[in-house]
mmCIF file of C-alpha atoms in Angstrom:
data_model
loop_
_atom_site.group_PDB
_atom_site.id
_atom_site.type_symbol
_atom_site.label_atom_id
_atom_site.label_comp_id
_atom_site.label_asym_id
_atom_site.label_seq_id
_atom_site.Cartn_x
_atom_site.Cartn_y
_atom_site.Cartn_z
ATOM 1 C CA MET A 261 6.787 -13.749 -27.352
ATOM 2 C CA PHE A 262 7.458 -13.628 -23.783
ATOM 3 C CA LEU A 263 5.770 -10.463 -22.972
ATOM 4 C CA PRO A 264 2.240 -11.843 -21.310
ATOM 5 C CA ARG A 265 4.643 -14.527 -19.491
ATOM 6 C CA LEU A 266 6.510 -11.072 -17.811
ATOM 7 C CA LEU A 267 3.419 -8.953 -17.235
ATOM 8 C CA GLY A 268 0.869 -11.787 -16.480
ATOM 9 C CA THR A 269 2.540 -13.851 -14.010
ATOM 10 C CA MET A 270 5.585 -14.187 -11.742
ATOM 11 C CA ASP A 271 7.718 -16.696 -12.213
ATOM 12 C CA VAL A 272 8.694 -19.166 -9.070
ATOM 13 C CA PHE A 273 12.453 -17.301 -8.680
ATOM 14 C CA MET A 274 11.003 -14.107 -8.384
ATOM 15 C CA LEU A 275 8.367 -15.266 -6.105
ATOM 16 C CA GLU A 276 11.065 -16.892 -3.716
ATOM 17 C CA LYS A 277 13.018 -13.849 -4.218
ATOM 18 C CA TYR A 278 9.930 -11.600 -2.847
ATOM 19 C CA ILE A 279 9.376 -13.949 -0.102
ATOM 20 C CA ASP A 280 13.116 -13.653 1.239
ATOM 21 C CA GLU A 281 12.824 -9.865 0.965
ATOM 22 C CA LEU A 282 9.873 -10.025 2.826
ATOM 23 C CA LEU A 283 10.759 -12.347 5.350
ATOM 24 C CA LYS A 284 13.386 -10.210 6.525
ATOM 25 C CA VAL A 285 10.777 -7.516 7.575
ATOM 26 C CA ASN A 286 10.135 -10.007 10.627
ATOM 27 C CA LYS A 287 13.197 -8.485 12.353
ATOM 28 C CA LYS A 288 10.911 -5.474 12.844
ATOM 29 C CA THR A 289 7.771 -7.032 13.255
ATOM 30 C CA THR A 290 9.031 -9.606 15.958
ATOM 31 C CA GLU A 291 9.823 -6.380 18.269
ATOM 32 C CA TYR A 292 5.769 -5.868 18.327
ATOM 33 C CA GLY A 293 4.719 -9.701 18.613
ATOM 34 C CA LEU A 294 4.015 -9.831 14.752
ATOM 35 C CA ILE A 295 5.366 -12.574 12.668
ATOM 36 C CA LEU A 296 4.887 -13.235 9.015
ATOM 37 C CA THR A 297 5.038 -16.810 7.837
ATOM 38 C CA ARG A 298 6.183 -17.938 3.995
ATOM 39 C CA ASP A 299 2.453 -19.033 3.278
ATOM 40 C CA GLU A 300 1.477 -15.515 4.750
ATOM 41 C CA ILE A 301 3.862 -13.399 2.625
ATOM 42 C CA LYS A 302 3.032 -15.753 -0.533
ATOM 43 C CA ASN A 303 -0.513 -15.075 0.066
ATOM 44 C CA MET A 304 0.236 -11.062 0.431
ATOM 45 C CA ILE A 305 2.149 -11.176 -2.913
ATOM 46 C CA LEU A 306 -1.082 -12.883 -4.636
ATOM 47 C CA VAL A 307 -3.340 -10.222 -3.159
ATOM 48 C CA ARG A 308 -0.425 -7.631 -4.297
ATOM 49 C CA ASP A 309 -0.737 -9.021 -7.957
ATOM 50 C CA ARG A 310 -4.857 -9.234 -8.172
ATOM 51 C CA VAL A 311 -4.579 -5.469 -6.637
ATOM 52 C CA LEU A 312 -2.022 -4.124 -9.125
ATOM 53 C CA LYS A 313 -3.868 -5.784 -11.999
ATOM 54 C CA ASP A 314 -7.320 -4.603 -10.730
ATOM 55 C CA HIS A 315 -5.862 -0.644 -10.642
ATOM 56 C CA GLY A 316 -4.250 -0.989 -13.980
ATOM 57 C CA ARG A 317 -0.725 -0.641 -11.944
ATOM 58 C CA VAL A 318 2.911 -1.796 -12.250
ATOM 59 C CA GLU A 319 5.310 -2.452 -9.096
ATOM 60 C CA LEU A 320 8.797 -3.806 -10.067
ATOM 61 C CA GLY A 321 9.288 -5.051 -6.198
ATOM 62 C CA VAL A 322 7.440 -5.598 -2.905
ATOM 63 C CA GLU A 323 8.515 -2.235 -1.360
ATOM 64 C CA VAL A 324 4.882 -1.019 -0.747
ATOM 65 C CA ILE A 325 3.777 -4.378 1.226
ATOM 66 C CA LYS A 326 7.606 -4.004 2.830
ATOM 67 C CA GLU A 327 6.917 -0.269 4.124
ATOM 68 C CA LEU A 328 3.030 -1.364 5.062
ATOM 69 C CA SER A 329 4.500 -3.906 7.010
ATOM 70 C CA GLU A 330 7.396 -2.158 8.645
ATOM 71 C CA VAL A 331 4.754 1.290 9.357
ATOM 72 C CA PHE A 332 1.804 -0.482 10.666
ATOM 73 C CA CYS A 333 3.425 -3.384 12.797
ATOM 74 C CA THR A 334 3.844 -0.535 15.245
ATOM 75 C CA SER A 335 -0.161 0.229 15.498
ATOM 76 C CA PRO A 336 -1.858 -0.765 18.827
ATOM 77 C CA TYR A 337 -4.594 -2.048 16.577
ATOM 78 C CA VAL A 338 -2.596 -4.566 14.399
ATOM 79 C CA GLU A 339 -2.274 -7.877 16.333
ATOM 80 C CA ASN A 340 -0.683 -11.272 14.818
ATOM 81 C CA VAL A 341 -4.503 -12.692 14.227
ATOM 82 C CA ASN A 342 -5.331 -9.433 11.832
ATOM 83 C CA PHE A 343 -1.961 -8.740 10.596
ATOM 84 C CA VAL A 344 -2.137 -10.112 6.971
ATOM 85 C CA PRO A 345 -5.677 -9.283 6.407
ATOM 86 C CA THR A 346 -4.985 -5.512 7.361
ATOM 87 C CA LEU A 347 -2.207 -5.391 5.208
ATOM 88 C CA ASN A 348 -4.029 -6.954 2.495
ATOM 89 C CA GLU A 349 -6.705 -4.278 3.081
ATOM 90 C CA LEU A 350 -4.108 -1.519 3.007
ATOM 91 C CA GLN A 351 -2.640 -2.414 -0.485
ATOM 92 C CA GLU A 352 -5.882 -2.208 -1.963
ATOM 93 C CA ILE A 353 -6.334 0.982 -0.325
ATOM 94 C CA PHE A 354 -2.885 2.314 -0.965
ATOM 95 C CA HIS A 355 -3.322 1.520 -4.884
ATOM 96 C CA TYR A 356 -6.616 2.655 -4.927
ATOM 97 C CA VAL A 357 -5.692 6.112 -3.662
ATOM 98 C CA LYS A 358 -2.203 6.270 -5.541
ATOM 99 C CA ASN A 359 -4.676 6.393 -8.758
ATOM 100 C CA GLU A 360 -7.059 8.432 -7.638
ATOM 101 C CA THR A 361 -4.486 11.263 -6.699
ATOM 102 C CA GLU A 362 -2.534 10.133 -10.126
ATOM 103 C CA ASP A 363 0.711 9.452 -8.575
ATOM 104 C CA ARG A 364 1.202 12.873 -7.187
ATOM 105 C CA ILE A 365 1.893 11.641 -3.668
ATOM 106 C CA SER A 366 4.814 9.735 -2.629
ATOM 107 C CA ASP A 367 4.551 6.450 -1.379
ATOM 108 C CA SER A 368 5.914 7.228 1.858
ATOM 109 C CA LEU A 369 4.345 10.240 2.309
ATOM 110 C CA LEU A 370 0.670 8.077 1.755
ATOM 111 C CA ILE A 371 1.749 5.227 3.776
ATOM 112 C CA GLY A 372 2.172 7.938 6.664
ATOM 113 C CA ILE A 373 -0.888 9.614 6.310
ATOM 114 C CA MET A 374 -2.665 6.105 6.181
ATOM 115 C CA LYS A 375 -0.965 5.225 9.454
ATOM 116 C CA GLU A 376 -1.501 8.359 11.362
ATOM 117 C CA ASN A 377 -5.272 8.288 10.506
ATOM 118 C CA PHE A 378 -5.700 4.519 11.122
ATOM 119 C CA ASP A 379 -4.096 5.038 14.616
ATOM 120 C CA ASP A 380 -5.735 8.358 15.513
ATOM 121 C CA THR A 381 -8.968 9.561 13.582
ATOM 122 C CA CYS A 382 -9.929 5.810 12.662
ATOM 123 C CA ASN A 383 -9.005 3.852 16.015
ATOM 124 C CA GLY A 384 -7.980 1.068 14.029
ATOM 125 C CA SER A 385 -10.932 0.703 11.390
ATOM 126 C CA ILE A 386 -10.336 0.134 7.903
ATOM 127 C CA GLU A 387 -13.627 1.294 6.838
ATOM 128 C CA MET A 388 -13.202 4.583 8.504
ATOM 129 C CA LEU A 389 -9.870 4.688 6.594
ATOM 130 C CA LYS A 390 -11.396 4.238 3.410
ATOM 131 C CA SER A 391 -14.169 7.067 4.463
ATOM 132 C CA PHE A 392 -11.014 9.208 5.240
ATOM 133 C CA LEU A 393 -8.816 8.802 2.321
ATOM 134 C CA GLU A 394 -12.055 9.184 0.231
ATOM 135 C CA GLU A 395 -12.396 12.853 1.703
ATOM 136 C CA PHE A 396 -8.280 13.308 1.622
ATOM 137 C CA GLN A 397 -8.286 12.258 -2.346
ATOM 138 C CA GLU A 398 -11.109 14.451 -3.224
ATOM 139 C CA GLN A 399 -9.574 17.394 -1.462
ATOM 140 C CA PHE A 400 -6.158 16.542 -2.913
ATOM 141 C CA ARG A 401 -7.451 16.767 -6.292
ATOM 142 C CA SER A 402 -9.330 19.890 -5.748
ATOM 143 C CA ASP A 403 -6.127 21.614 -4.491
ATOM 144 C CA ALA A 404 -4.198 20.202 -7.336
ATOM 145 C CA GLN A 405 -6.574 21.943 -9.908
ATOM 146 C CA PHE A 406 -6.691 24.899 -8.149
ATOM 147 C CA ARG A 407 -2.398 25.150 -8.191
ATOM 148 C CA GLU A 408 -2.813 24.276 -11.966
ATOM 149 C CA SER A 409 -5.381 26.860 -12.920
ATOM 150 C CA VAL A 410 -3.151 29.324 -10.983
ATOM 151 C CA LEU A 411 -0.018 28.361 -12.648
ATOM 152 C CA GLU A 412 -2.109 28.665 -15.896
ATOM 153 C CA ARG A 413 -3.026 32.109 -15.338
ATOM 154 C CA ASP A 414 0.465 33.148 -14.443
ATOM 155 C CA GLU A 415 1.687 32.006 -17.672
ATOM 156 C CA LEU A 416 -0.738 34.409 -19.587
#
């Protein structure tokens, strides 16, 4: 009935609601010389929808975009000209890692790890961040499997 519409597309009302919600992020980002326009936000929401679809994920709001914007606006490697492209790449990376870690890491913790390494280890390089997070998620899965095997032995 309306299920394809609900799951496949966003109506104009929701899009406007999300845009208005994300415009409020400018209160923080302007402190760092970064401003998101309505068109840029609309683009980020469209990227978000594609990323979610590509990764088979569902998100009921724009909290991830909001948190990525608020956290990464403080980076010395982010400027107004690369702010939106960087946020779009970070959305892709975020959802990929969430899938690879089977959602066993909180959104805020993952974003914190991404930011810390983006600024420090990776010197603002998205490619280096991707590489770091590949290793991180492999180690995370390995540690999780080890914990599960220990718990299984304890139950015997």
